[in-house]
Structure formats: structure tokens, C-alpha cells
Short mmCIF file of C-alpha atoms and ligand atoms in Angstrom, two decimals:
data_model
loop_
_atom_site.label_atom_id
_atom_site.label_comp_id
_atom_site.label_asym_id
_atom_site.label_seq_id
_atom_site.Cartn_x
_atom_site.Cartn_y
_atom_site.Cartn_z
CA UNK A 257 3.53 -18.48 -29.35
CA UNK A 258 5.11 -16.08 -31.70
CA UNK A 259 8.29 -14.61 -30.85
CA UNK A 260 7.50 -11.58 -29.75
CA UNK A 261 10.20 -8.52 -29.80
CA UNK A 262 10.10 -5.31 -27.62
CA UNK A 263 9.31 -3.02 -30.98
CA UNK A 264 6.88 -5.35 -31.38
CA UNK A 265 5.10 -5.18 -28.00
CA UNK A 266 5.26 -1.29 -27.99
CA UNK A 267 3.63 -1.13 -31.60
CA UNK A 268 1.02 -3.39 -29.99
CA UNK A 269 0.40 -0.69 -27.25
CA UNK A 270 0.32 1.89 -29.47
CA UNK A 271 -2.14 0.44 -31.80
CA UNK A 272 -4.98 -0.24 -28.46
CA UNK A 273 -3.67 3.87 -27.27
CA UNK A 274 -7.24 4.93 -27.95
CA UNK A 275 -9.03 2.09 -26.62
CA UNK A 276 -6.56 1.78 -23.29
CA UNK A 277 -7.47 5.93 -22.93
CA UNK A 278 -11.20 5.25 -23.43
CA UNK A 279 -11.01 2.68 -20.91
CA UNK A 280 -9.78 4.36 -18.03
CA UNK A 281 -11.65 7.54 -18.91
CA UNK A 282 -15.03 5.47 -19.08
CA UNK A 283 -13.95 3.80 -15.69
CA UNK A 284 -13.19 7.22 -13.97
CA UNK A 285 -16.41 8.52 -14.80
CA UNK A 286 -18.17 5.82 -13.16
CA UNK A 287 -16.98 6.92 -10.00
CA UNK A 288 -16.77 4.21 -7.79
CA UNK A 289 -16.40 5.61 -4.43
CA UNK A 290 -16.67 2.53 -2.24
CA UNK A 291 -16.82 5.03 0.56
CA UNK A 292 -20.16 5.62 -0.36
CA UNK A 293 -21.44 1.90 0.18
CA UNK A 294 -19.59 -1.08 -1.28
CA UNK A 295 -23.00 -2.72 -1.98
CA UNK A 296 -23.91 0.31 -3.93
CA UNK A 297 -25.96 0.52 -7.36
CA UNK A 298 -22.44 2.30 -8.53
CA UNK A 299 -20.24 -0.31 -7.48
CA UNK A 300 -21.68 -2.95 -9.28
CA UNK A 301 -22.03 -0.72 -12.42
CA UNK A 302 -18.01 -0.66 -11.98
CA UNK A 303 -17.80 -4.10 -11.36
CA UNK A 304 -19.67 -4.88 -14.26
CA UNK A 305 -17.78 -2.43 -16.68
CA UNK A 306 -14.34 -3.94 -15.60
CA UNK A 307 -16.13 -7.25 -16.40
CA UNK A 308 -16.79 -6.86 -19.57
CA UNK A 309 -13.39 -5.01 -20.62
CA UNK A 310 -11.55 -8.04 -19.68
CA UNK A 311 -13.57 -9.86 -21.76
CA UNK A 312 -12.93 -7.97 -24.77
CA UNK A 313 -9.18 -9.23 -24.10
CA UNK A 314 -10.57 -12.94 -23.59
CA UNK A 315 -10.87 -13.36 -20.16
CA UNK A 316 -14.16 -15.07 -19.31
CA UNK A 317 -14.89 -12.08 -16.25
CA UNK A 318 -17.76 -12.06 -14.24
CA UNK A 319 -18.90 -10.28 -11.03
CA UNK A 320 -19.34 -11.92 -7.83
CA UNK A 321 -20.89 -10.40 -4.76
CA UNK A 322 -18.40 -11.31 -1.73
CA UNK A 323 -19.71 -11.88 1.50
CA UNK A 324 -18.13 -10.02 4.85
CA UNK A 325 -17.12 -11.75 7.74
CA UNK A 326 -20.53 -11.46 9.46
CA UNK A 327 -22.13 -13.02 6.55
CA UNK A 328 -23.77 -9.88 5.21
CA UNK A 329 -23.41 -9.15 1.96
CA UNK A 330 -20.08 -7.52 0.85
CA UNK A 331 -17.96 -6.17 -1.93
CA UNK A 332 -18.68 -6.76 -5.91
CA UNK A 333 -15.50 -8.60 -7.07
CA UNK A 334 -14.52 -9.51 -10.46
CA UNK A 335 -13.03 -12.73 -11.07
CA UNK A 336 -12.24 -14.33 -14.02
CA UNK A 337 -9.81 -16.48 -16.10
CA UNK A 338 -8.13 -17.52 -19.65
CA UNK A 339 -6.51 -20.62 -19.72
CA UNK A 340 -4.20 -20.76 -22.68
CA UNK A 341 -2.46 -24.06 -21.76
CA UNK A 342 -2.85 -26.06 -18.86
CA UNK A 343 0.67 -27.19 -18.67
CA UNK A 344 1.54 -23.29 -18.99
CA UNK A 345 2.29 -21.03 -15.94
CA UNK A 346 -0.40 -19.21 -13.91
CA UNK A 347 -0.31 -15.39 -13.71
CA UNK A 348 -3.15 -14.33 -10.98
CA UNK A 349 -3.72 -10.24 -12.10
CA UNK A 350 -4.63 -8.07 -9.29
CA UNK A 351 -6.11 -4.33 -9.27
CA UNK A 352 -9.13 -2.74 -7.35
CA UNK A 353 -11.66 -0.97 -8.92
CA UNK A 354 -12.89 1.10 -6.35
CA UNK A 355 -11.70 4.50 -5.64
CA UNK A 356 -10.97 7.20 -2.84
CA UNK A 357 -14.22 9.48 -2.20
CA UNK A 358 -13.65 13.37 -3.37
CA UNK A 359 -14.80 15.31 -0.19
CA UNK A 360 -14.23 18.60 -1.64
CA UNK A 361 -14.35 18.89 -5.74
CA UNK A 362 -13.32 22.48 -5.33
CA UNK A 363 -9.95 21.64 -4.61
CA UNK A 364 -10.01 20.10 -7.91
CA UNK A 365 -8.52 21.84 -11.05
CA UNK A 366 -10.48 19.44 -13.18
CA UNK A 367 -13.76 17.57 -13.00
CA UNK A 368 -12.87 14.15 -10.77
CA UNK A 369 -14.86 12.25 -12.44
CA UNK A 370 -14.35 13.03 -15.93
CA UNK A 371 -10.70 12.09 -17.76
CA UNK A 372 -9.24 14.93 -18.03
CA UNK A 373 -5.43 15.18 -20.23
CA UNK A 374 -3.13 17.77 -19.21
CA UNK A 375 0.25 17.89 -20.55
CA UNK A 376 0.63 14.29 -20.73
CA UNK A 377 -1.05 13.34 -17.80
CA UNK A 378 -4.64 12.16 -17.21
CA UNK A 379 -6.73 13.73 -14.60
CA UNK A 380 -9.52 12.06 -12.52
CA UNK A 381 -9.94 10.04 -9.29
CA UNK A 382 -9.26 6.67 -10.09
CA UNK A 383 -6.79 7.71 -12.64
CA UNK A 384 -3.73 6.24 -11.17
CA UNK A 385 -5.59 4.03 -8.25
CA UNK A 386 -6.11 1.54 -9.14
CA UNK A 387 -8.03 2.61 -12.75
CA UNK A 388 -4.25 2.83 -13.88
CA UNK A 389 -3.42 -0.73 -12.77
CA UNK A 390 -6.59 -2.23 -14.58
CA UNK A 391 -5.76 -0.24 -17.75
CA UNK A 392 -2.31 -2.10 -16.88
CA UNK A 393 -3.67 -5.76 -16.91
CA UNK A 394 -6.02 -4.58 -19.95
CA UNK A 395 -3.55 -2.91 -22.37
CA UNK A 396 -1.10 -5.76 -21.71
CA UNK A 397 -3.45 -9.01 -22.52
CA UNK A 398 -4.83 -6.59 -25.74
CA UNK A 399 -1.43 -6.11 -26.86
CA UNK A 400 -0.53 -10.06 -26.44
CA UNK A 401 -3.99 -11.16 -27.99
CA UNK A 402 -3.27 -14.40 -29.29
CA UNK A 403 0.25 -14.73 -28.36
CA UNK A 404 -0.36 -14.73 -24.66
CA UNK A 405 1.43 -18.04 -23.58
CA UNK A 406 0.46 -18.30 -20.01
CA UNK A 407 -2.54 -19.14 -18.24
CA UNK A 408 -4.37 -15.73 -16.36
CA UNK A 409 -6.37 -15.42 -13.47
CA UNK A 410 -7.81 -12.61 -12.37
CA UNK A 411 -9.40 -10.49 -9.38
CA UNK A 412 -10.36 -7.07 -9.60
CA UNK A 413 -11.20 -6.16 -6.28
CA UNK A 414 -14.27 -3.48 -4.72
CA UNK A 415 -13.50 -2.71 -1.86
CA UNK A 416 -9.90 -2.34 -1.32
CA UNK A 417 -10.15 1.53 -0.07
CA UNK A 418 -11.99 0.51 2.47
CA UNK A 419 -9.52 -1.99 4.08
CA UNK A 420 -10.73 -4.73 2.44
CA UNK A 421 -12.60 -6.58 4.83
CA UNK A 422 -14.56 -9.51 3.33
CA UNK A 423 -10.97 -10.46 1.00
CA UNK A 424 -9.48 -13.17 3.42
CA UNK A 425 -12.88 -15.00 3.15
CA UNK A 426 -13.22 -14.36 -0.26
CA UNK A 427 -9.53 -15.31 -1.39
CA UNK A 428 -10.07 -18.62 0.90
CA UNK A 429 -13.21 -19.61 -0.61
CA UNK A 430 -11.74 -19.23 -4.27
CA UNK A 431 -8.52 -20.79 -3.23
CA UNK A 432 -8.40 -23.08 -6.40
CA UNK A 433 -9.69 -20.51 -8.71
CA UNK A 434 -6.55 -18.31 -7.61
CA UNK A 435 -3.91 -20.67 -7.65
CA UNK A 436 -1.13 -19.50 -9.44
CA UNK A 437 2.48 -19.33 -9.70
CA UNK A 438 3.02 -15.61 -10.01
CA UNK A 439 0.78 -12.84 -8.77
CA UNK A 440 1.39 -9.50 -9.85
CA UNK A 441 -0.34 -6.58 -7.77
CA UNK A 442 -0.75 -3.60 -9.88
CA UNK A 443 -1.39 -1.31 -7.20
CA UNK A 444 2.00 0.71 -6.18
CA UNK A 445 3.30 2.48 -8.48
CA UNK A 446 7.26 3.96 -10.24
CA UNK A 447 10.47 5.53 -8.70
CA UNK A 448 9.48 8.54 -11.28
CA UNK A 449 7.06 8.24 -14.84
CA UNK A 450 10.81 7.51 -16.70
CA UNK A 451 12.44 5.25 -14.29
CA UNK A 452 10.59 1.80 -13.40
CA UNK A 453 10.37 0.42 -9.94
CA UNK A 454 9.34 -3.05 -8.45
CA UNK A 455 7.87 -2.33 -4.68
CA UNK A 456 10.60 -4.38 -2.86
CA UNK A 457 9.12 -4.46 0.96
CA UNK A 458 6.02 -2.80 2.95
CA UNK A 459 6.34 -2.67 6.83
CA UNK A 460 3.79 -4.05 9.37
CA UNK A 461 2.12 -2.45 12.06
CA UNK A 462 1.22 -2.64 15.74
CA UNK A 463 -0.12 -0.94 17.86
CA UNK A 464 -0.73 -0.95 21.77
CA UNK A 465 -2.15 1.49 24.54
CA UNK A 466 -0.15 2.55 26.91
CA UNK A 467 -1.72 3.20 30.47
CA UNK A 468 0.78 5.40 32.85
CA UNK A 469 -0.61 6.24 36.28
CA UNK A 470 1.32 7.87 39.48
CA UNK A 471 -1.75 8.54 41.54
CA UNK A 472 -5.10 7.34 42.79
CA UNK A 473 -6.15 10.89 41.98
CA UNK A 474 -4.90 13.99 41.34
CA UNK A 475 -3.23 16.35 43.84
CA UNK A 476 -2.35 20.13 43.91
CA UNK A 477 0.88 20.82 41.79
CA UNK A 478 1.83 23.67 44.43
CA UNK A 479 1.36 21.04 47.24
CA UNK A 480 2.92 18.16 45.82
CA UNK A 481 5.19 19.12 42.80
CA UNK A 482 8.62 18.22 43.09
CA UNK A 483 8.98 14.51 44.44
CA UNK A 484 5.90 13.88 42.22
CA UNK A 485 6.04 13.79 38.57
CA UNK A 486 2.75 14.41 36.73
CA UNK A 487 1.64 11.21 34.11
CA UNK A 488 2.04 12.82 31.42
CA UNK A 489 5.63 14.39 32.21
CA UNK A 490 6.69 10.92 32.93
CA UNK A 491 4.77 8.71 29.81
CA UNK A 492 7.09 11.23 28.03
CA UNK A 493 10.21 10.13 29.61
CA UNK A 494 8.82 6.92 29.15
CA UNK A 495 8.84 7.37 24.93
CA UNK A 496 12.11 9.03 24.91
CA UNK A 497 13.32 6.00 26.65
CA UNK A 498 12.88 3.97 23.55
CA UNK A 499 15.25 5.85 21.40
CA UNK A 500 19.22 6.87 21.58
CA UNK A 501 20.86 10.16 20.92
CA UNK A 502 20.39 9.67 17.27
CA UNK A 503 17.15 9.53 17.23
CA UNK A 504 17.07 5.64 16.31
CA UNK A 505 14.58 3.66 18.05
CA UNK A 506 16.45 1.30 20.33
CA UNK A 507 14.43 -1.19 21.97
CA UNK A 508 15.50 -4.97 22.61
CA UNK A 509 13.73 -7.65 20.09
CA UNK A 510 12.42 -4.70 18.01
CA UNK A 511 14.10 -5.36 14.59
CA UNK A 512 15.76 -3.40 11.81
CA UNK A 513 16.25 -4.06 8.16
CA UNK A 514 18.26 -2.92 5.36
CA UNK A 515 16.15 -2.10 1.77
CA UNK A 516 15.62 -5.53 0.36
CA UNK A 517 17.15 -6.24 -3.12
CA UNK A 518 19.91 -3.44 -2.10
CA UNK A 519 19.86 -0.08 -2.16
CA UNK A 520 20.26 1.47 -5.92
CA UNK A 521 19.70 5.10 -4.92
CA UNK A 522 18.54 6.55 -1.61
CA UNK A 523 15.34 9.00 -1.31
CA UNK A 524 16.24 12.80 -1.44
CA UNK A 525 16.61 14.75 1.59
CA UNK A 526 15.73 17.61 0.64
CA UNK A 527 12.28 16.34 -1.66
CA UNK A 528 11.73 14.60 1.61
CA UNK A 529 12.11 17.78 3.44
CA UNK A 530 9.66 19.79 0.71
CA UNK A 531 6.76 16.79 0.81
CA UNK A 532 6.49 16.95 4.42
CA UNK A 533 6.95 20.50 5.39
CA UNK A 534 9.27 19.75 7.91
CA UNK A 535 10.25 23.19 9.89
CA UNK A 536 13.51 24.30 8.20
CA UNK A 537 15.61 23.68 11.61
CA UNK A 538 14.78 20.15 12.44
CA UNK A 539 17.30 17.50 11.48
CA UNK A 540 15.50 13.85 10.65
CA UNK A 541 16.05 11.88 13.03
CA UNK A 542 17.97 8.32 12.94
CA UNK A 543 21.08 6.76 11.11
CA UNK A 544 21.67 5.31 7.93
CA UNK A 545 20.54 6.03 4.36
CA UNK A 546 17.16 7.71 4.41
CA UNK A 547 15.53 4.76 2.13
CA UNK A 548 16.18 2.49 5.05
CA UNK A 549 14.92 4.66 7.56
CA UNK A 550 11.76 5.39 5.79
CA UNK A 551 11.16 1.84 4.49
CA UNK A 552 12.66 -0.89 6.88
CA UNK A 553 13.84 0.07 9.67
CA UNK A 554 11.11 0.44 12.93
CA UNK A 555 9.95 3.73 13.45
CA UNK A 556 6.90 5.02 16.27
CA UNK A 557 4.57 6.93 16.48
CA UNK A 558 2.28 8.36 19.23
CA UNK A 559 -0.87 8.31 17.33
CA UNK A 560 -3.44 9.14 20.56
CA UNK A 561 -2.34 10.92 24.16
CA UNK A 562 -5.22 11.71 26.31
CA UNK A 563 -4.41 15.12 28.23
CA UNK A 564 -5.72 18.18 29.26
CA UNK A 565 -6.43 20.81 26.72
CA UNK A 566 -4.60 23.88 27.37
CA UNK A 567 -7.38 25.90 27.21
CA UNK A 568 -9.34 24.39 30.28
CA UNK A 569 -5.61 23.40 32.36
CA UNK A 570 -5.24 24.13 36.00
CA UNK A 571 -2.74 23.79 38.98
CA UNK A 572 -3.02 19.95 39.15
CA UNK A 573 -0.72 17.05 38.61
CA UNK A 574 -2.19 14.51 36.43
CA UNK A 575 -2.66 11.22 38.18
CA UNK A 576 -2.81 8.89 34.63
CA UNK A 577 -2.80 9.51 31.08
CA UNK A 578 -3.14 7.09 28.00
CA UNK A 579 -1.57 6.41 25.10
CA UNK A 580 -1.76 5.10 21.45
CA UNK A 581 1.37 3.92 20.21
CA UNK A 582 1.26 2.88 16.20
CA UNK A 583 4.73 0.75 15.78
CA UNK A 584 5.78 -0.14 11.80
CA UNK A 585 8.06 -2.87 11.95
CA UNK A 586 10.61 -4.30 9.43
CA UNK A 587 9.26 -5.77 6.77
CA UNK A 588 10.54 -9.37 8.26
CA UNK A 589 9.68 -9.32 11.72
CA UNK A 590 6.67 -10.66 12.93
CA UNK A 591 4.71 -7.80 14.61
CA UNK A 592 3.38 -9.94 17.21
CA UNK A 593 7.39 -10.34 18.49
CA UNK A 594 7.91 -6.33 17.98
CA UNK A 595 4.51 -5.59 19.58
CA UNK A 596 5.70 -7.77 22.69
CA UNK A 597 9.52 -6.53 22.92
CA UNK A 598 7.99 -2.86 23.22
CA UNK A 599 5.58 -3.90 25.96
CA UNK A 600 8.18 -5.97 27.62
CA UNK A 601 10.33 -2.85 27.06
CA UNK A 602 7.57 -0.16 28.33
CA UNK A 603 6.57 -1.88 31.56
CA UNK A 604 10.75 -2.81 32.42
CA UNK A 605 11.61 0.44 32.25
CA UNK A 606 8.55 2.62 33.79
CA UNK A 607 10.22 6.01 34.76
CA UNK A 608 10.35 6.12 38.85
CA UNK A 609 8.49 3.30 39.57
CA UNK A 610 5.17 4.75 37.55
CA UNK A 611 2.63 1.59 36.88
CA UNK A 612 2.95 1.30 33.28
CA UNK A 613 0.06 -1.45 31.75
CA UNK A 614 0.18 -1.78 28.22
CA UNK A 615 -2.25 -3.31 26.08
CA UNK A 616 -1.78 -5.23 22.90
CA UNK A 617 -3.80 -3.94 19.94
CA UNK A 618 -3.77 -5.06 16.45
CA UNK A 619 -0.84 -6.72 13.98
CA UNK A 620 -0.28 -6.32 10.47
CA UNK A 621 2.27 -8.81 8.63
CA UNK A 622 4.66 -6.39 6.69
CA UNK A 623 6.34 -8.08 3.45
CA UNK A 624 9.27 -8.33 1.34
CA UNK A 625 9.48 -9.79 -2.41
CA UNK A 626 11.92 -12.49 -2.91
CA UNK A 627 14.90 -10.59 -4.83
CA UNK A 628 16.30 -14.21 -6.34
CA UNK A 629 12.53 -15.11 -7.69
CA UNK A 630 12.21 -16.42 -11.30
CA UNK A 631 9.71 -13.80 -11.82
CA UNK A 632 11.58 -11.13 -10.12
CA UNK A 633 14.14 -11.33 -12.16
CA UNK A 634 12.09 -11.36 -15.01
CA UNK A 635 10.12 -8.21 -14.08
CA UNK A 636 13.18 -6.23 -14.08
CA UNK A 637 14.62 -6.94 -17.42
CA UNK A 638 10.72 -6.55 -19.02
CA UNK A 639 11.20 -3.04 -16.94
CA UNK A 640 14.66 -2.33 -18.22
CA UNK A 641 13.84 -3.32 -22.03
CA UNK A 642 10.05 -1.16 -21.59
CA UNK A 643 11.42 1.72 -20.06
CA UNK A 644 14.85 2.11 -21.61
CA UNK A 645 16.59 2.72 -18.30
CA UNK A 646 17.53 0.19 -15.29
CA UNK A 647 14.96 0.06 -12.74
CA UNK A 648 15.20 1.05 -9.54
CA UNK A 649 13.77 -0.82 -6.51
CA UNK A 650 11.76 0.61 -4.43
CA UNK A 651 9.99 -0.03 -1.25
CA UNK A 652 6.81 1.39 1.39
CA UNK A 653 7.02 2.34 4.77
CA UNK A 654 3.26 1.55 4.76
CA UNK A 655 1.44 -1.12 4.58
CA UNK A 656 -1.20 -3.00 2.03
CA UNK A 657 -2.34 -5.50 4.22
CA UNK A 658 -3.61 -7.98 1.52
CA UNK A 659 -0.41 -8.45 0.18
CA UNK A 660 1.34 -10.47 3.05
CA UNK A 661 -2.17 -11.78 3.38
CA UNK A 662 -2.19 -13.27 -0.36
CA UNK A 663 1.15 -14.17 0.23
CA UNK A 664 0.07 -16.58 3.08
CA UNK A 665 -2.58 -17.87 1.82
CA UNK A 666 -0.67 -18.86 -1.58
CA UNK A 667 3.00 -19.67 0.16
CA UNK A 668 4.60 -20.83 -3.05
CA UNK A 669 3.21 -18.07 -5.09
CA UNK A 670 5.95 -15.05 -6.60
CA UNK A 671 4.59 -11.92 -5.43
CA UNK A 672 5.04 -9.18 -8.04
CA UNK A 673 4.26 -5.30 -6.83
CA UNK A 674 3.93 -3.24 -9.59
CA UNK A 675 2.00 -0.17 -10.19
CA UNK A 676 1.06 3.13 -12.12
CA UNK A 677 2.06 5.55 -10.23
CA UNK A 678 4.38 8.00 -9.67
CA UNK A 679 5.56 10.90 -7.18
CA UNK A 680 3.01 13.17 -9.23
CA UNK A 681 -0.02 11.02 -9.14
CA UNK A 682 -1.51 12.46 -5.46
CA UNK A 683 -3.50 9.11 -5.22
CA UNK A 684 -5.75 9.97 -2.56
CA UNK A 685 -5.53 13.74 -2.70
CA UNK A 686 -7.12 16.07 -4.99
CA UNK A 687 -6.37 16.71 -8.82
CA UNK A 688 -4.80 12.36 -8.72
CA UNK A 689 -3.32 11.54 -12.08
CA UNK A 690 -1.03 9.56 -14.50
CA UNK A 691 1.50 10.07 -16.70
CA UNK A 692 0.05 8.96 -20.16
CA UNK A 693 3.99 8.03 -21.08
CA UNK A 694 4.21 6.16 -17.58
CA UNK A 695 1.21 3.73 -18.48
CA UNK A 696 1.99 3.42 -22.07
CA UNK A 697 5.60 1.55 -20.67
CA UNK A 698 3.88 -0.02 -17.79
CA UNK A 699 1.77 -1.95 -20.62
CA UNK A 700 4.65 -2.92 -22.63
CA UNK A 701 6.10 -3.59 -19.55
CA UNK A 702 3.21 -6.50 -18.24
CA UNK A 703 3.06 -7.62 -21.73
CA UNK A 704 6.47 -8.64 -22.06
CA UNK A 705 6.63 -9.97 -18.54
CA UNK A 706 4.30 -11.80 -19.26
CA UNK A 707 5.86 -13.15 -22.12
CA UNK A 708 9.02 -14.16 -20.38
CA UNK A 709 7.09 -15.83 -17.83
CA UNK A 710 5.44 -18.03 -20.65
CA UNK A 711 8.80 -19.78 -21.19
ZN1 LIG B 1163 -4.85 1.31 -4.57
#
């Protein structure tokens, strides 16, 4: 392949600008809100579309009707390949081209489904995710045209909004096709438009109920209260009992987890403070740099307590109450070991005696990237040398369950988690967008991965 250089790679982007814009533009009007049926006239329309853009970059794309795990019929996929080389590396490309529904256009300042540019930024749902991360894989091949010296896979997925249901099955049955040494997952996103991030770790999830009961039914609280402690008085002593005085959760067997790849620059306190509208007199809770807390270190969460409403309370002491507890664990630790070392830990230390059951819900794997890969490695200086400025690492405290999945399924594979967006984007929200200057280095920044990764 021809030695590429990075003024030559951005002059390359430059020249396909129009044709990357008219891309995602065309791909945000077609508004493919899996919400609205994955088996949907409009979602195989999208599929299509994507389809036949990656063929204009020479990827022989085609669309593929997945089947869910009850065998009806599922998602429209689109799968596809260019082999360059055989004894060349395999780069498996990853973005979804379904989007979020838009339950309320009004909160819009633009039409969703029609690109709209606003001071450097495009408007639309679908914008940033995940129409940014195909306009990634696009712009990049386009811009390496010929010169593209490794072999590429890809899979667009449909239905990844909707939790992906029928991908397992799907990925399983095309294990062959998908085989590849790297796989890069456009789907995250930046630490800002200017400064370039890998997504370094997600956490897992698990999640139990919690069943507290002190009577066989419930008594008069003018009769009884004192020696008797009402259910849901005590399944509150019961979750303060799983942190200390700093507000850390501290529970035997649950793990912690410092930001993998080290920590380059920890989240703002007080941005973190303004994004979540946290009451001006509450201090966050825990120890240690905020990125750790936030990212890979355990935290809970009572998602579900079954009570009575204020409104309709009387004079009685509850006899039971119940309890959904939604546990993200570091991004190492098996959840099926955290979910068990909080039950272990909910039922040992049942406040007075209380019968505390607990039942075990579902696990998600979290997952960190390998900071010594090849591929790693190579991400960051194609970042650095794209961008200008060092990257900084970055990681989720939630989760995107077919990542660990993928990376299970292909063990020896390099999992790359890249992305277009950035803290402006509101993916999900109304009036989602992307930086226009954010893309345009994201492309040179796949392209000359890509080109490292070819030697
Ligand atoms: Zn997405």
C-alpha cells in the first residue's frame, strides 16, 4: 500500500466532506426508530441504505434479516466484507443503524429527522448514535480507497436501541464471517469534540429483590410501636448497612477498581454537579477521584421499593416490603460473584432478626480494553496524530452489553471502543448532535488506524 501520511489522510477526508455530510443527513432522515418495530418497512429501508453506502467504499454489504431467540423473525442487519489480502489483518467494523424514538418533536429546536447544521454541529436523531459512527467506518474506508491494507468485516446492527436481543444468536451463527483480529465499536463517543478518547471500561450489572418481612400481618403502630420496627424502617437500615461513613459501599466480595489504562484527568465536580442537578448542599458521596467512583468502582441503587403512598398512609406498621436493588460492578468482577456477596451480605446482616430473602435477578458482564493491546496502542497515536492533542482515556459507568458479549464470543479479538460523540451530543435526548470538526478527526482518525494496523 502507499505510504500514507497524516496530511495526506486529512486531505482525503476533506475531499469525501460533502459526500460523508450527505450521508449522514440522508441516513437521519430515514428515521429508523427501531422502537417503532424492528421488522418495520423503515428499518429495512435503513438497512438497505447503509448497504449500499458501504458498497460505494467496496465492501460487498448486504442485509440480512436476524432471527430472535424464539425463532421469530428479528432485526435487519447489515453484514458485509472486503478482503484486501488474506494474509492481512482482520478489522470487524461495528455501528447500529437504528435510532432512539422522538416522543415529543416539540422539544426539538430543529426538525429530528432532517440534518440540520448549526454552528458546526449537525442536528438530527441519529446524528451522533450511531449515524455518526457509520459516517465513521464510511469516511474512513472512502478516504483509504485503494490503499486500505487490511482485510474488513463488517456489521451494522438494527436493533441495538432496543437491547439487542436476537445479536448473541446472530453473532454465533456468523462466527466465521466475523472473525477478526481487531474489532472496533464505533458507538461511544470523545472526552470533548477537541480532545480524543478510547472508552477504557463499562461496568456490569445485577440486580436482586430484596424481600424484608417482621410480621405475619400488620399491627396498630400505637399498640405495638416501639419493640417493633416497621419493614420498611428496617429494609432501610438494612441498605445503609452496606455502606461506611464515607459513603463507599462496603460489602465483603463486592469489588472495586481503579480507571483502567490510568487516570489522565479526573471528571469535574462541579460539571458533574450542573449535569445532574444535584441540590447545592449535598456532598457526593464516596472516596477517591470522581472518575473512579463514577466508572469502576461498585455503586447501588434502589431502583423499586414497594410502600405505602403517603397520600392513602395510616396508623399501621408495615409487616413486609420489597425491594429492587440494581448493583454496577467493576468492570472485572464477575457479577454473578458481586450479585452473591450482596445476598450473602443482605441476609447475614438482617437488622433485628428481620427475615431478609433475596432473590437473584439478572447479570451483565461489565468490560475493560486491554491497555498493552497492539491495537490499543495504535488507536492512541492515530488519535494523537488526528486530533493534534494526547488523548485522554475514558471510561462508562454503564453498560453496552454486546461488548463483553462480542468479546466472549471472539476471546482473542482486540476490542476497540470508539465513538462520535461528545458531552454536547444529548444522544437520546432531544435536539442530539455532532460536532462537524469532531467527525471530520474521528475519520482521519479510523483511517489511519487502520493503516497502522495494516503493518
Ligand atoms: Zn448507540
Amino acid at each position: 500500500m502507499a505510504n500514507l501520511n497524516v496530511e495526506d489522510v486529512k486531505n482525503r477526508v476533506s475531499a469525501a466532506w460533502n459526500d460523508v455530510i450527505s450521508v449522514l443527513s440522508k441516513k437521519i432522515e430515514l428515521g429508523a426508530v427501531s422502537a417503532k418495530g424492528i421488522t418495520g418497512d423503515h428499518m429495512r429501508a435503513s438497512a438497505q441504505y447503509v448497504a449500499g453506502v458501504l458498497r460505494e467504499v467496496g465492501v460487498d454489504a448486504r442485509v440480512e434479516q436476524s432471527k430472535n431467540p424464539d425463532g421469530t423473525p428479528g432485526a435487519f442487519e447489515v453484514v458485509g466484507s472486503r478482503i484486501v489480502n488474506p494474509n492481512a489483518p482482520t478489522v470487524l467494523l461495528y455501528a447500529h443503524h437504528d435510532v432512539q424514538p422522538v416522543p415529543d418533536a416539540s422539544e426539538w429546536n430543529t426538525d429530528p429527522f432532517k440534518g440540520t447544521e448549526i454552528d458546526g454541529r449537525l442536528y438530527g436523531r441519529g446524528s451522533a448514535d450511531d449515524g455518526g459512527g457509520i459516517a465513521i467506518h464510511y469516511g474512513a474506508l472512502r478516504a483509504l480507497s485503494e490503499d486500505l491494507g487490511v482485510n474488513i468485516k463488517v456489521f451494522i446492527e438494527g436493533e441495538e436501541e432496543m437491547g439487542s436481543p436476537s445479536f448473541i444468536p446472530f453473532i454465533e451463527s456468523h462466527k466465521a464471517e466475523f472473525e477478526s483480529d481487531v474489532i472496533i465499536v464505533a458507538d461511544s463517543g470523545n472526552w470533548s469534540a477537541e480532545i480524543p478518547s478510547l472508552t477504557t471500561s463499562l461496568r456490569g450489572n445485577t440486580t436482586v429483590d430484596v424481600k424484608v418481612k417482621v410480621l405475619g400481618h400488620q399491627v396498630h403502630s400505637g399498640q405495638f410501636g416501639g419493640p417493633i420496627l416497621d419493614a420498611y424502617t428496617l429494609a432501610s437500615m438494612l441498605i445503609a448497612s452496606l455502606y461506611n461513613k464515607d459513603g463507599d459501599l462496603d460489602v465483603p466480595g463486592i469489588e472495586s477498581q481503579e480507571p483502567v489504562g490510568g487516570l489522565q484527568r479526573d471528571l469535574d465536580e462541579s460539571q458533574v454537579r450542573a449535569d445532574s442537578s444535584v441540590v447545592d448542599s449535598y456532598k457526593l458521596a464516596g472516596t477517591g477521584s470522581l472518575a473512579a467512583r463514577m466508572w469502576t468502582k461498585p455503586s447501588l441503587t434502589v431502583i423499586g421499593m414497594d410502600a405505602h403512598p403517603v397520600e392513602e398512609s395510616f396508623n399501621v406498621i408495615a409487616h413486609e416490603t420489597r425491594l429492587r436493588l440494581s448493583l454496577r460492578t467493576a468492570p472485572c468482577q464477575r457479577p454473578e460473584a458481586a450479585q452473591k456477596a450482596l445476598s450473602d451480605f443482605l441476609v447475614a446482616n438482617a437488622p433485628f432478626g428481620a427475615q431478609v430473602t433475596v432473590e437473584p435477578l439478572d447479570n451483565g458482564m461489565g468490560w475493560a480494553m486491554d491497555p498493552n493491546a497492539i491495537a490499543t496502542k495504535d488507536a492512541l497515536a492515530s488519535m494523537k496524530d488526528a486530533f493534534g492533542v494526547d488523548p485522554i482515556n475514558k471510561g462508562e459507568g454503564g453498560s453496552i452489553p454486546f461488548i463483553p458479549e462480542l468479546q466472549r464470543i471472539f476471546p482473542k479479538a482486540q476490542v476497540l471502543v470508539t465513538g462520535p460523540e461528545d458531552p454536547k451530543s444529548n444522544a437520546h435526548s432531544p435536539n442530539e448532535s455532532i460536532s462537524l470538526s469532531g467527525l471530520e478527526s474521528n475519520i482521519v482518525t479510523e483511517a489511519l488506524l487502520l493503516s497502522r494496523l495494516a503493518k
